[in-house]
Amino acid sequence: MTRMLGMRRRPLGALVLTLLLSSLLLVAPRPDTAAAATPITVTQAIATQNSSVATVRGYVVGQPTATSTVVTSGFPNDYALALADSPGTTSTSQMVYVQIPSAFRASFGLRSNPSLMGKQIDVTGTLAAYFSHPGLKDGTAFAVVGSGGGGGGGTDPSIPAGYYDPAAGKSGAALATALHGIIDGHTTLTYAQVWEALKVTDADPNNSSNVIEFYSGRSIAKTTNGGDPDDWNREHTWPQSHGGFGTSNGPGTDLHHLRPEDVTVNSTRGNKDFDNGGSAVAQCPDCFSDADSFEPRDSVKGDVARGLMYVAVRYEGGDGFADLELNDSINGSTAYLGKISVLLAWHAADPVSAAERARNNLIYGSYQGNRNPFIDHPEYAESIW
């Protein structure tokens, strides 16, 4: 990645002071980093409203709708929840109000997930007032305690414990680098093996003999893979020409962004960047395209975005392939792909689905041995881009 930090030349006096401080650090006690990551209680969170970042552990006791009002049923939306140190707490003075960012609302909002009531969860965020009440805002990780989420931010028990620990507490370029280290070095497939893998990862749950075409949503027989009209073929959501990686083992065969698609629709998409607008695409309901961009149907827009984010973090130019990067342009045949502003909007509007999680688990467990972090931790997207 080409994310760099600038440095300034420091005056001699400052350099001497730095050396003196460094010598003191050699004998000073080191902070306990493990303790720093330990969750605090709701009581501690209420007493520490100083805009610091912390992980708060508490029981979900309702949804705040005003400074002194927390509802326990008939939840109006997915925007907030209240935590307490005991699941039976009813006094709002013993609660911390948690703001739920858009990336977590589908999994942790109470209107969508009323069964969260009474469960103990960990939330990482900023200790600051919310609803003019002690609060936790701008959350970066949500996890049900004991869910096996491995670093927070997800409730999928298939995520190996500790898988995302190297990314804990990081953001921006540092987070991207940590994620690259986690998912790098995966088992690669040949381009021929991709045919058979897609028949499993993208199988129609209502007809085991078929696959679901990614953009069009059409269910089609697995045996009709090929290059003729109305066959399905292997669509690279990150086009081969955007980095020149072809179909050799690597980005050209990575299941996290390859999908089955109708030959004609695949041809219409070509190597275009992603953006909103254009004319209707034949054989692809709710898809649109113009001279240089393609817009898929709404129900897979988030899937597209998260697959491309995976590619941008996985392929950094260190393994014989180009450094593949997302930007906010329409690029043509380069190692860049856009538009990231549109992809982020799609990511937020189309949250991770159960089918997407299941596919991620299949790729991890049966084929490549690595996961898509933006499915497991949707909040990573906004932190990096």
mmCIF file of N, CA, C and O in Angstrom, residues 1-94:
data_model
loop_
_atom_site.group_PDB
_atom_site.id
_atom_site.type_symbol
_atom_site.label_atom_id
_atom_site.label_comp_id
_atom_site.label_asym_id
_atom_site.label_seq_id
_atom_site.Cartn_x
_atom_site.Cartn_y
_atom_site.Cartn_z
ATOM 1 N N MET A 1 0.839 -1.208 0.000
ATOM 2 C CA MET A 1 0.000 0.000 0.000
ATOM 3 C C MET A 1 0.867 1.249 0.000
ATOM 4 O O MET A 1 1.973 1.243 0.516
ATOM 5 N N THR A 2 0.367 2.277 -0.531
ATOM 6 C CA THR A 2 1.120 3.512 -0.623
ATOM 7 C C THR A 2 0.598 4.512 0.384
ATOM 8 O O THR A 2 0.272 5.642 0.063
ATOM 9 N N ARG A 3 0.444 4.057 1.614
ATOM 10 C CA ARG A 3 0.017 4.947 2.680
ATOM 11 C C ARG A 3 1.249 5.321 3.480
ATOM 12 O O ARG A 3 1.905 4.478 4.068
ATOM 13 N N MET A 4 1.658 6.608 3.498
ATOM 14 C CA MET A 4 2.923 7.012 4.095
ATOM 15 C C MET A 4 2.711 8.117 5.116
ATOM 16 O O MET A 4 1.805 8.931 5.002
ATOM 17 N N LEU A 5 3.583 8.138 6.100
ATOM 18 C CA LEU A 5 3.569 9.180 7.108
ATOM 19 C C LEU A 5 4.765 10.090 6.892
ATOM 20 O O LEU A 5 5.889 9.620 6.684
ATOM 21 N N GLY A 6 4.540 11.397 6.938
ATOM 22 C CA GLY A 6 5.633 12.335 6.742
ATOM 23 C C GLY A 6 6.452 12.489 8.014
ATOM 24 O O GLY A 6 6.003 12.244 9.119
ATOM 25 N N MET A 7 7.725 12.881 7.859
ATOM 26 C CA MET A 7 8.613 13.104 8.999
ATOM 27 C C MET A 7 9.265 14.470 8.854
ATOM 28 O O MET A 7 9.555 14.924 7.758
ATOM 29 N N ARG A 8 9.519 15.129 9.968
ATOM 30 C CA ARG A 8 10.196 16.417 9.976
ATOM 31 C C ARG A 8 11.532 16.291 10.682
ATOM 32 O O ARG A 8 11.683 15.550 11.651
ATOM 33 N N ARG A 9 12.537 17.077 10.215
ATOM 34 C CA ARG A 9 13.829 17.122 10.897
ATOM 35 C C ARG A 9 13.677 17.898 12.195
ATOM 36 O O ARG A 9 13.147 18.998 12.207
ATOM 37 N N ARG A 10 14.115 17.339 13.324
ATOM 38 C CA ARG A 10 13.960 17.997 14.607
ATOM 39 C C ARG A 10 15.237 18.743 14.984
ATOM 40 O O ARG A 10 16.350 18.297 14.687
ATOM 41 N N PRO A 11 15.118 19.862 15.698
ATOM 42 C CA PRO A 11 16.296 20.586 16.144
ATOM 43 C C PRO A 11 17.135 19.747 17.091
ATOM 44 O O PRO A 11 16.663 18.801 17.726
ATOM 45 N N LEU A 12 18.441 20.144 17.245
ATOM 46 C CA LEU A 12 19.383 19.375 18.069
ATOM 47 C C LEU A 12 18.899 19.266 19.510
ATOM 48 O O LEU A 12 18.978 18.207 20.127
ATOM 49 N N GLY A 13 18.362 20.386 20.062
ATOM 50 C CA GLY A 13 17.900 20.354 21.450
ATOM 51 C C GLY A 13 16.811 19.323 21.667
ATOM 52 O O GLY A 13 16.799 18.584 22.648
ATOM 53 N N ALA A 14 15.894 19.266 20.715
ATOM 54 C CA ALA A 14 14.803 18.293 20.826
ATOM 55 C C ALA A 14 15.324 16.878 20.746
ATOM 56 O O ALA A 14 14.845 15.967 21.416
ATOM 57 N N LEU A 15 16.366 16.692 19.908
ATOM 58 C CA LEU A 15 16.942 15.356 19.756
ATOM 59 C C LEU A 15 17.588 14.906 21.064
ATOM 60 O O LEU A 15 17.438 13.765 21.500
ATOM 61 N N VAL A 16 18.339 15.836 21.732
ATOM 62 C CA VAL A 16 18.972 15.500 23.002
ATOM 63 C C VAL A 16 17.922 15.133 24.045
ATOM 64 O O VAL A 16 18.055 14.158 24.788
ATOM 65 N N LEU A 17 16.838 15.932 24.093
ATOM 66 C CA LEU A 17 15.770 15.638 25.045
ATOM 67 C C LEU A 17 15.164 14.273 24.785
ATOM 68 O O LEU A 17 14.881 13.510 25.713
ATOM 69 N N THR A 18 14.984 13.938 23.511
ATOM 70 C CA THR A 18 14.426 12.636 23.152
ATOM 71 C C THR A 18 15.321 11.507 23.636
ATOM 72 O O THR A 18 14.862 10.490 24.158
ATOM 73 N N LEU A 19 16.663 11.691 23.474
ATOM 74 C CA LEU A 19 17.591 10.650 23.919
ATOM 75 C C LEU A 19 17.548 10.467 25.432
ATOM 76 O O LEU A 19 17.617 9.356 25.941
ATOM 77 N N LEU A 20 17.425 11.609 26.162
ATOM 78 C CA LEU A 20 17.326 11.508 27.621
ATOM 79 C C LEU A 20 16.079 10.754 28.046
ATOM 80 O O LEU A 20 16.109 9.899 28.927
ATOM 81 N N LEU A 21 14.963 11.094 27.399
ATOM 82 C CA LEU A 21 13.708 10.410 27.729
ATOM 83 C C LEU A 21 13.799 8.929 27.397
ATOM 84 O O LEU A 21 13.283 8.084 28.117
ATOM 85 N N SER A 22 14.460 8.605 26.279
ATOM 86 C CA SER A 22 14.601 7.206 25.876
ATOM 87 C C SER A 22 15.387 6.428 26.918
ATOM 88 O O SER A 22 15.073 5.274 27.226
ATOM 89 N N SER A 23 16.446 7.080 27.485
ATOM 90 C CA SER A 23 17.237 6.387 28.500
ATOM 91 C C SER A 23 16.417 6.116 29.744
ATOM 92 O O SER A 23 16.580 5.101 30.411
ATOM 93 N N LEU A 24 15.511 7.045 30.069
ATOM 94 C CA LEU A 24 14.641 6.821 31.222
ATOM 95 C C LEU A 24 13.693 5.664 30.979
ATOM 96 O O LEU A 24 13.388 4.892 31.872
ATOM 97 N N LEU A 25 13.220 5.543 29.716
ATOM 98 C CA LEU A 25 12.273 4.478 29.408
ATOM 99 C C LEU A 25 12.907 3.105 29.527
ATOM 100 O O LEU A 25 12.217 2.102 29.707
ATOM 101 N N LEU A 26 14.245 3.051 29.414
ATOM 102 C CA LEU A 26 14.907 1.761 29.520
ATOM 103 C C LEU A 26 14.739 1.146 30.901
ATOM 104 O O LEU A 26 14.759 -0.066 31.062
ATOM 105 N N VAL A 27 14.567 2.005 31.920
ATOM 106 C CA VAL A 27 14.440 1.473 33.272
ATOM 107 C C VAL A 27 13.043 1.667 33.832
ATOM 108 O O VAL A 27 12.730 1.196 34.909
ATOM 109 N N ALA A 28 12.196 2.412 33.100
ATOM 110 C CA ALA A 28 10.840 2.635 33.585
ATOM 111 C C ALA A 28 9.999 1.397 33.371
ATOM 112 O O ALA A 28 10.205 0.643 32.427
ATOM 113 N N PRO A 29 9.026 1.130 34.220
ATOM 114 C CA PRO A 29 8.147 -0.032 34.029
ATOM 115 C C PRO A 29 7.311 0.134 32.784
ATOM 116 O O PRO A 29 6.843 1.224 32.483
ATOM 117 N N ARG A 30 7.154 -0.944 32.032
ATOM 118 C CA ARG A 30 6.355 -0.910 30.813
ATOM 119 C C ARG A 30 4.878 -1.049 31.156
ATOM 120 O O ARG A 30 4.518 -1.777 32.068
ATOM 121 N N PRO A 31 4.011 -0.380 30.394
ATOM 122 C CA PRO A 31 2.589 -0.536 30.654
ATOM 123 C C PRO A 31 2.123 -1.936 30.309
ATOM 124 O O PRO A 31 2.667 -2.577 29.422
ATOM 125 N N ASP A 32 1.150 -2.397 31.022
ATOM 126 C CA ASP A 32 0.568 -3.718 30.784
ATOM 127 C C ASP A 32 -0.443 -3.605 29.666
ATOM 128 O O ASP A 32 -1.588 -3.219 29.871
ATOM 129 N N THR A 33 -0.011 -3.976 28.432
ATOM 130 C CA THR A 33 -0.895 -3.821 27.284
ATOM 131 C C THR A 33 -2.097 -4.740 27.379
ATOM 132 O O THR A 33 -3.173 -4.420 26.882
ATOM 133 N N ALA A 34 -1.920 -5.895 27.999
ATOM 134 C CA ALA A 34 -3.066 -6.796 28.132
ATOM 135 C C ALA A 34 -4.123 -6.179 29.023
ATOM 136 O O ALA A 34 -5.327 -6.237 28.758
ATOM 137 N N ALA A 35 -3.661 -5.543 30.113
ATOM 138 C CA ALA A 35 -4.616 -4.927 31.026
ATOM 139 C C ALA A 35 -5.340 -3.774 30.368
ATOM 140 O O ALA A 35 -6.503 -3.511 30.637
ATOM 141 N N ALA A 36 -4.612 -3.061 29.459
ATOM 142 C CA ALA A 36 -5.230 -1.910 28.796
ATOM 143 C C ALA A 36 -6.403 -2.329 27.937
ATOM 144 O O ALA A 36 -7.311 -1.549 27.688
ATOM 145 N N ALA A 37 -6.368 -3.585 27.466
ATOM 146 C CA ALA A 37 -7.440 -4.052 26.592
ATOM 147 C C ALA A 37 -8.576 -4.709 27.368
ATOM 148 O O ALA A 37 -9.567 -5.119 26.781
ATOM 149 N N THR A 38 -8.435 -4.842 28.676
ATOM 150 C CA THR A 38 -9.455 -5.493 29.485
ATOM 151 C C THR A 38 -10.731 -4.650 29.518
ATOM 152 O O THR A 38 -10.674 -3.444 29.750
ATOM 153 N N PRO A 39 -11.907 -5.265 29.304
ATOM 154 C CA PRO A 39 -13.148 -4.481 29.348
ATOM 155 C C PRO A 39 -13.372 -3.862 30.719
ATOM 156 O O PRO A 39 -13.016 -4.446 31.752
ATOM 157 N N ILE A 40 -13.965 -2.678 30.734
ATOM 158 C CA ILE A 40 -14.347 -2.031 31.992
ATOM 159 C C ILE A 40 -15.837 -2.259 32.223
ATOM 160 O O ILE A 40 -16.580 -2.624 31.306
ATOM 161 N N THR A 41 -16.284 -2.029 33.442
ATOM 162 C CA THR A 41 -17.690 -2.208 33.779
ATOM 163 C C THR A 41 -18.496 -0.979 33.362
ATOM 164 O O THR A 41 -17.941 0.089 33.054
ATOM 165 N N VAL A 42 -19.794 -1.123 33.376
ATOM 166 C CA VAL A 42 -20.667 0.019 33.087
ATOM 167 C C VAL A 42 -20.483 1.101 34.146
ATOM 168 O O VAL A 42 -20.432 2.298 33.822
ATOM 169 N N THR A 43 -20.352 0.696 35.399
ATOM 170 C CA THR A 43 -20.132 1.673 36.467
ATOM 171 C C THR A 43 -18.868 2.492 36.209
ATOM 172 O O THR A 43 -18.854 3.721 36.381
ATOM 173 N N GLN A 44 -17.805 1.819 35.793
ATOM 174 C CA GLN A 44 -16.564 2.524 35.467
ATOM 175 C C GLN A 44 -16.755 3.447 34.255
ATOM 176 O O GLN A 44 -16.224 4.557 34.222
ATOM 177 N N ALA A 45 -17.508 2.997 33.275
ATOM 178 C CA ALA A 45 -17.747 3.814 32.088
ATOM 179 C C ALA A 45 -18.509 5.083 32.432
ATOM 180 O O ALA A 45 -18.218 6.165 31.910
ATOM 181 N N ILE A 46 -19.486 4.961 33.318
ATOM 182 C CA ILE A 46 -20.272 6.132 33.738
ATOM 183 C C ILE A 46 -19.372 7.154 34.432
ATOM 184 O O ILE A 46 -19.526 8.371 34.264
ATOM 185 N N ALA A 47 -18.392 6.659 35.178
ATOM 186 C CA ALA A 47 -17.520 7.553 35.938
ATOM 187 C C ALA A 47 -16.349 8.092 35.117
ATOM 188 O O ALA A 47 -15.583 8.926 35.602
ATOM 189 N N THR A 48 -16.215 7.636 33.857
ATOM 190 C CA THR A 48 -15.049 8.008 33.041
ATOM 191 C C THR A 48 -15.493 8.610 31.712
ATOM 192 O O THR A 48 -15.101 8.153 30.649
ATOM 193 N N GLN A 49 -16.319 9.605 31.766
ATOM 194 C CA GLN A 49 -16.819 10.257 30.552
ATOM 195 C C GLN A 49 -15.847 11.359 30.118
ATOM 196 O O GLN A 49 -16.129 12.552 30.182
ATOM 197 N N ASN A 50 -14.673 10.946 29.643
ATOM 198 C CA ASN A 50 -13.610 11.901 29.323
ATOM 199 C C ASN A 50 -13.130 11.808 27.875
ATOM 200 O O ASN A 50 -12.013 12.196 27.549
ATOM 201 N N SER A 51 -13.963 11.233 27.002
ATOM 202 C CA SER A 51 -13.641 11.086 25.568
ATOM 203 C C SER A 51 -12.481 10.129 25.305
ATOM 204 O O SER A 51 -11.894 10.159 24.220
ATOM 205 N N SER A 52 -12.149 9.299 26.286
ATOM 206 C CA SER A 52 -11.146 8.255 26.043
ATOM 207 C C SER A 52 -11.816 7.065 25.373
ATOM 208 O O SER A 52 -13.048 6.939 25.370
ATOM 209 N N VAL A 53 -11.016 6.193 24.791
ATOM 210 C CA VAL A 53 -11.528 4.994 24.119
ATOM 211 C C VAL A 53 -11.415 3.814 25.077
ATOM 212 O O VAL A 53 -10.376 3.621 25.712
ATOM 213 N N ALA A 54 -12.479 3.046 25.175
ATOM 214 C CA ALA A 54 -12.481 1.896 26.070
ATOM 215 C C ALA A 54 -13.427 0.828 25.545
ATOM 216 O O ALA A 54 -14.303 1.103 24.717
ATOM 217 N N THR A 55 -13.228 -0.394 26.026
ATOM 218 C CA THR A 55 -14.173 -1.478 25.773
ATOM 219 C C THR A 55 -15.014 -1.664 27.024
ATOM 220 O O THR A 55 -14.475 -1.889 28.117
ATOM 221 N N VAL A 56 -16.318 -1.538 26.876
ATOM 222 C CA VAL A 56 -17.242 -1.636 28.003
ATOM 223 C C VAL A 56 -17.998 -2.952 27.898
ATOM 224 O O VAL A 56 -18.530 -3.285 26.829
ATOM 225 N N ARG A 57 -18.049 -3.681 28.989
ATOM 226 C CA ARG A 57 -18.798 -4.941 29.036
ATOM 227 C C ARG A 57 -20.044 -4.734 29.892
ATOM 228 O O ARG A 57 -19.955 -4.251 31.025
ATOM 229 N N GLY A 58 -21.198 -5.091 29.357
ATOM 230 C CA GLY A 58 -22.434 -4.949 30.110
ATOM 231 C C GLY A 58 -23.556 -5.752 29.491
ATOM 232 O O GLY A 58 -23.418 -6.312 28.401
ATOM 233 N N TYR A 59 -24.675 -5.788 30.195
ATOM 234 C CA TYR A 59 -25.848 -6.507 29.724
ATOM 235 C C TYR A 59 -26.776 -5.542 28.979
ATOM 236 O O TYR A 59 -26.965 -4.394 29.411
ATOM 237 N N VAL A 60 -27.348 -6.015 27.893
ATOM 238 C CA VAL A 60 -28.293 -5.194 27.127
ATOM 239 C C VAL A 60 -29.608 -5.137 27.896
ATOM 240 O O VAL A 60 -30.242 -6.175 28.147
ATOM 241 N N VAL A 61 -30.015 -3.920 28.281
ATOM 242 C CA VAL A 61 -31.219 -3.770 29.103
ATOM 243 C C VAL A 61 -32.299 -2.932 28.421
ATOM 244 O O VAL A 61 -33.356 -2.700 29.015
ATOM 245 N N GLY A 62 -32.071 -2.491 27.191
ATOM 246 C CA GLY A 62 -33.105 -1.740 26.496
ATOM 247 C C GLY A 62 -32.531 -0.749 25.505
ATOM 248 O O GLY A 62 -31.324 -0.748 25.227
ATOM 249 N N GLN A 63 -33.410 0.097 24.980
ATOM 250 C CA GLN A 63 -33.023 1.126 24.021
ATOM 251 C C GLN A 63 -33.353 2.510 24.568
ATOM 252 O O GLN A 63 -34.519 2.797 24.875
ATOM 253 N N PRO A 64 -32.356 3.388 24.698
ATOM 254 C CA PRO A 64 -32.653 4.754 25.143
ATOM 255 C C PRO A 64 -33.363 5.539 24.055
ATOM 256 O O PRO A 64 -32.981 5.485 22.884
ATOM 257 N N THR A 65 -34.408 6.246 24.436
ATOM 258 C CA THR A 65 -35.121 7.116 23.492
ATOM 259 C C THR A 65 -35.126 8.563 23.960
ATOM 260 O O THR A 65 -35.525 9.454 23.212
ATOM 261 N N ALA A 66 -34.674 8.799 25.186
ATOM 262 C CA ALA A 66 -34.542 10.146 25.748
ATOM 263 C C ALA A 66 -33.593 10.045 26.938
ATOM 264 O O ALA A 66 -33.197 8.943 27.339
ATOM 265 N N THR A 67 -33.226 11.188 27.529
ATOM 266 C CA THR A 67 -32.241 11.205 28.611
ATOM 267 C C THR A 67 -32.597 10.255 29.746
ATOM 268 O O THR A 67 -31.735 9.544 30.265
ATOM 269 N N SER A 68 -33.873 10.199 30.112
ATOM 270 C CA SER A 68 -34.286 9.360 31.244
ATOM 271 C C SER A 68 -35.274 8.271 30.843
ATOM 272 O O SER A 68 -36.005 7.749 31.687
ATOM 273 N N THR A 69 -35.291 7.926 29.555
ATOM 274 C CA THR A 69 -36.253 6.932 29.081
ATOM 275 C C THR A 69 -35.540 5.823 28.310
ATOM 276 O O THR A 69 -34.824 6.090 27.340
ATOM 277 N N VAL A 70 -35.743 4.584 28.773
ATOM 278 C CA VAL A 70 -35.211 3.404 28.094
ATOM 279 C C VAL A 70 -36.363 2.429 27.905
ATOM 280 O O VAL A 70 -37.011 2.034 28.874
ATOM 281 N N VAL A 71 -36.638 2.061 26.645
ATOM 282 C CA VAL A 71 -37.737 1.132 26.375
ATOM 283 C C VAL A 71 -37.193 -0.287 26.315
ATOM 284 O O VAL A 71 -36.047 -0.522 25.921
ATOM 285 N N THR A 72 -38.030 -1.249 26.711
ATOM 286 C CA THR A 72 -37.609 -2.645 26.750
ATOM 287 C C THR A 72 -38.382 -3.523 25.774
ATOM 288 O O THR A 72 -38.204 -4.741 25.760
ATOM 289 N N SER A 73 -39.234 -2.911 24.975
ATOM 290 C CA SER A 73 -39.959 -3.625 23.925
ATOM 291 C C SER A 73 -40.453 -2.586 22.920
ATOM 292 O O SER A 73 -40.357 -1.381 23.168
ATOM 293 N N GLY A 74 -40.957 -3.058 21.795
ATOM 294 C CA GLY A 74 -41.449 -2.136 20.778
ATOM 295 C C GLY A 74 -40.364 -1.163 20.333
ATOM 296 O O GLY A 74 -40.607 0.039 20.190
ATOM 297 N N PHE A 75 -39.171 -1.673 20.103
ATOM 298 C CA PHE A 75 -38.008 -0.833 19.798
ATOM 299 C C PHE A 75 -38.236 -0.051 18.503
ATOM 300 O O PHE A 75 -38.558 -0.641 17.466
ATOM 301 N N PRO A 76 -38.048 1.275 18.528
ATOM 302 C CA PRO A 76 -38.392 2.096 17.359
ATOM 303 C C PRO A 76 -37.415 2.002 16.203
ATOM 304 O O PRO A 76 -37.776 2.253 15.054
ATOM 305 N N ASN A 77 -36.142 1.675 16.493
ATOM 306 C CA ASN A 77 -35.137 1.611 15.427
ATOM 307 C C ASN A 77 -33.921 0.839 15.945
ATOM 308 O O ASN A 77 -33.972 0.238 17.030
ATOM 309 N N ASP A 78 -32.837 0.857 15.171
ATOM 310 C CA ASP A 78 -31.628 0.109 15.520
ATOM 311 C C ASP A 78 -30.465 1.026 15.903
ATOM 312 O O ASP A 78 -29.307 0.634 15.803
ATOM 313 N N TYR A 79 -30.748 2.237 16.358
ATOM 314 C CA TYR A 79 -29.709 3.253 16.500
ATOM 315 C C TYR A 79 -28.985 3.269 17.847
ATOM 316 O O TYR A 79 -27.912 3.864 17.954
ATOM 317 N N ALA A 80 -29.542 2.646 18.879
ATOM 318 C CA ALA A 80 -28.943 2.769 20.209
ATOM 319 C C ALA A 80 -29.354 1.600 21.089
ATOM 320 O O ALA A 80 -30.362 0.924 20.832
ATOM 321 N N LEU A 81 -28.556 1.347 22.132
ATOM 322 C CA LEU A 81 -28.929 0.388 23.159
ATOM 323 C C LEU A 81 -28.356 0.862 24.491
ATOM 324 O O LEU A 81 -27.485 1.725 24.545
ATOM 325 N N ALA A 82 -28.877 0.311 25.573
ATOM 326 C CA ALA A 82 -28.427 0.651 26.922
ATOM 327 C C ALA A 82 -27.787 -0.571 27.559
ATOM 328 O O ALA A 82 -28.295 -1.692 27.429
ATOM 329 N N LEU A 83 -26.658 -0.345 28.238
ATOM 330 C CA LEU A 83 -25.959 -1.417 28.935
ATOM 331 C C LEU A 83 -25.970 -1.155 30.437
ATOM 332 O O LEU A 83 -25.938 0.003 30.880
ATOM 333 N N ALA A 84 -25.985 -2.237 31.223
ATOM 334 C CA ALA A 84 -25.911 -2.147 32.682
ATOM 335 C C ALA A 84 -25.078 -3.317 33.192
ATOM 336 O O ALA A 84 -24.849 -4.300 32.474
ATOM 337 N N ASP A 85 -24.627 -3.212 34.421
ATOM 338 C CA ASP A 85 -23.816 -4.281 34.998
ATOM 339 C C ASP A 85 -24.638 -5.492 35.412
ATOM 340 O O ASP A 85 -24.087 -6.566 35.663
ATOM 341 N N SER A 86 -25.963 -5.326 35.478
ATOM 342 C CA SER A 86 -26.856 -6.438 35.811
ATOM 343 C C SER A 86 -27.987 -6.486 34.792
ATOM 344 O O SER A 86 -28.507 -5.443 34.395
ATOM 345 N N PRO A 87 -28.380 -7.681 34.345
ATOM 346 C CA PRO A 87 -29.455 -7.763 33.351
ATOM 347 C C PRO A 87 -30.810 -7.310 33.868
ATOM 348 O O PRO A 87 -31.715 -7.024 33.085
ATOM 349 N N GLY A 88 -30.959 -7.202 35.196
ATOM 350 C CA GLY A 88 -32.235 -6.784 35.765
ATOM 351 C C GLY A 88 -32.310 -5.306 36.087
ATOM 352 O O GLY A 88 -33.308 -4.847 36.678
ATOM 353 N N THR A 89 -31.315 -4.528 35.711
ATOM 354 C CA THR A 89 -31.270 -3.104 36.039
ATOM 355 C C THR A 89 -32.401 -2.338 35.352
ATOM 356 O O THR A 89 -32.652 -2.514 34.156
ATOM 357 N N THR A 90 -33.090 -1.480 36.103
ATOM 358 C CA THR A 90 -34.146 -0.631 35.542
ATOM 359 C C THR A 90 -33.861 0.860 35.734
ATOM 360 O O THR A 90 -34.477 1.695 35.071
ATOM 361 N N SER A 91 -32.931 1.218 36.608
ATOM 362 C CA SER A 91 -32.611 2.622 36.847
ATOM 363 C C SER A 91 -31.678 3.136 35.758
ATOM 364 O O SER A 91 -30.574 2.594 35.571
ATOM 365 N N THR A 92 -32.088 4.171 35.059
ATOM 366 C CA THR A 92 -31.250 4.713 33.978
ATOM 367 C C THR A 92 -29.947 5.306 34.513
ATOM 368 O O THR A 92 -28.975 5.422 33.760
ATOM 369 N N SER A 93 -29.896 5.662 35.781
ATOM 370 C CA SER A 93 -28.669 6.212 36.359
ATOM 371 C C SER A 93 -27.564 5.166 36.434
ATOM 372 O O SER A 93 -26.394 5.504 36.617
ATOM 373 N N GLN A 94 -27.929 3.891 36.303
ATOM 374 C CA GLN A 94 -26.952 2.801 36.343
ATOM 375 C C GLN A 94 -26.681 2.223 34.958
ATOM 376 O O GLN A 94 -26.146 1.131 34.817
#
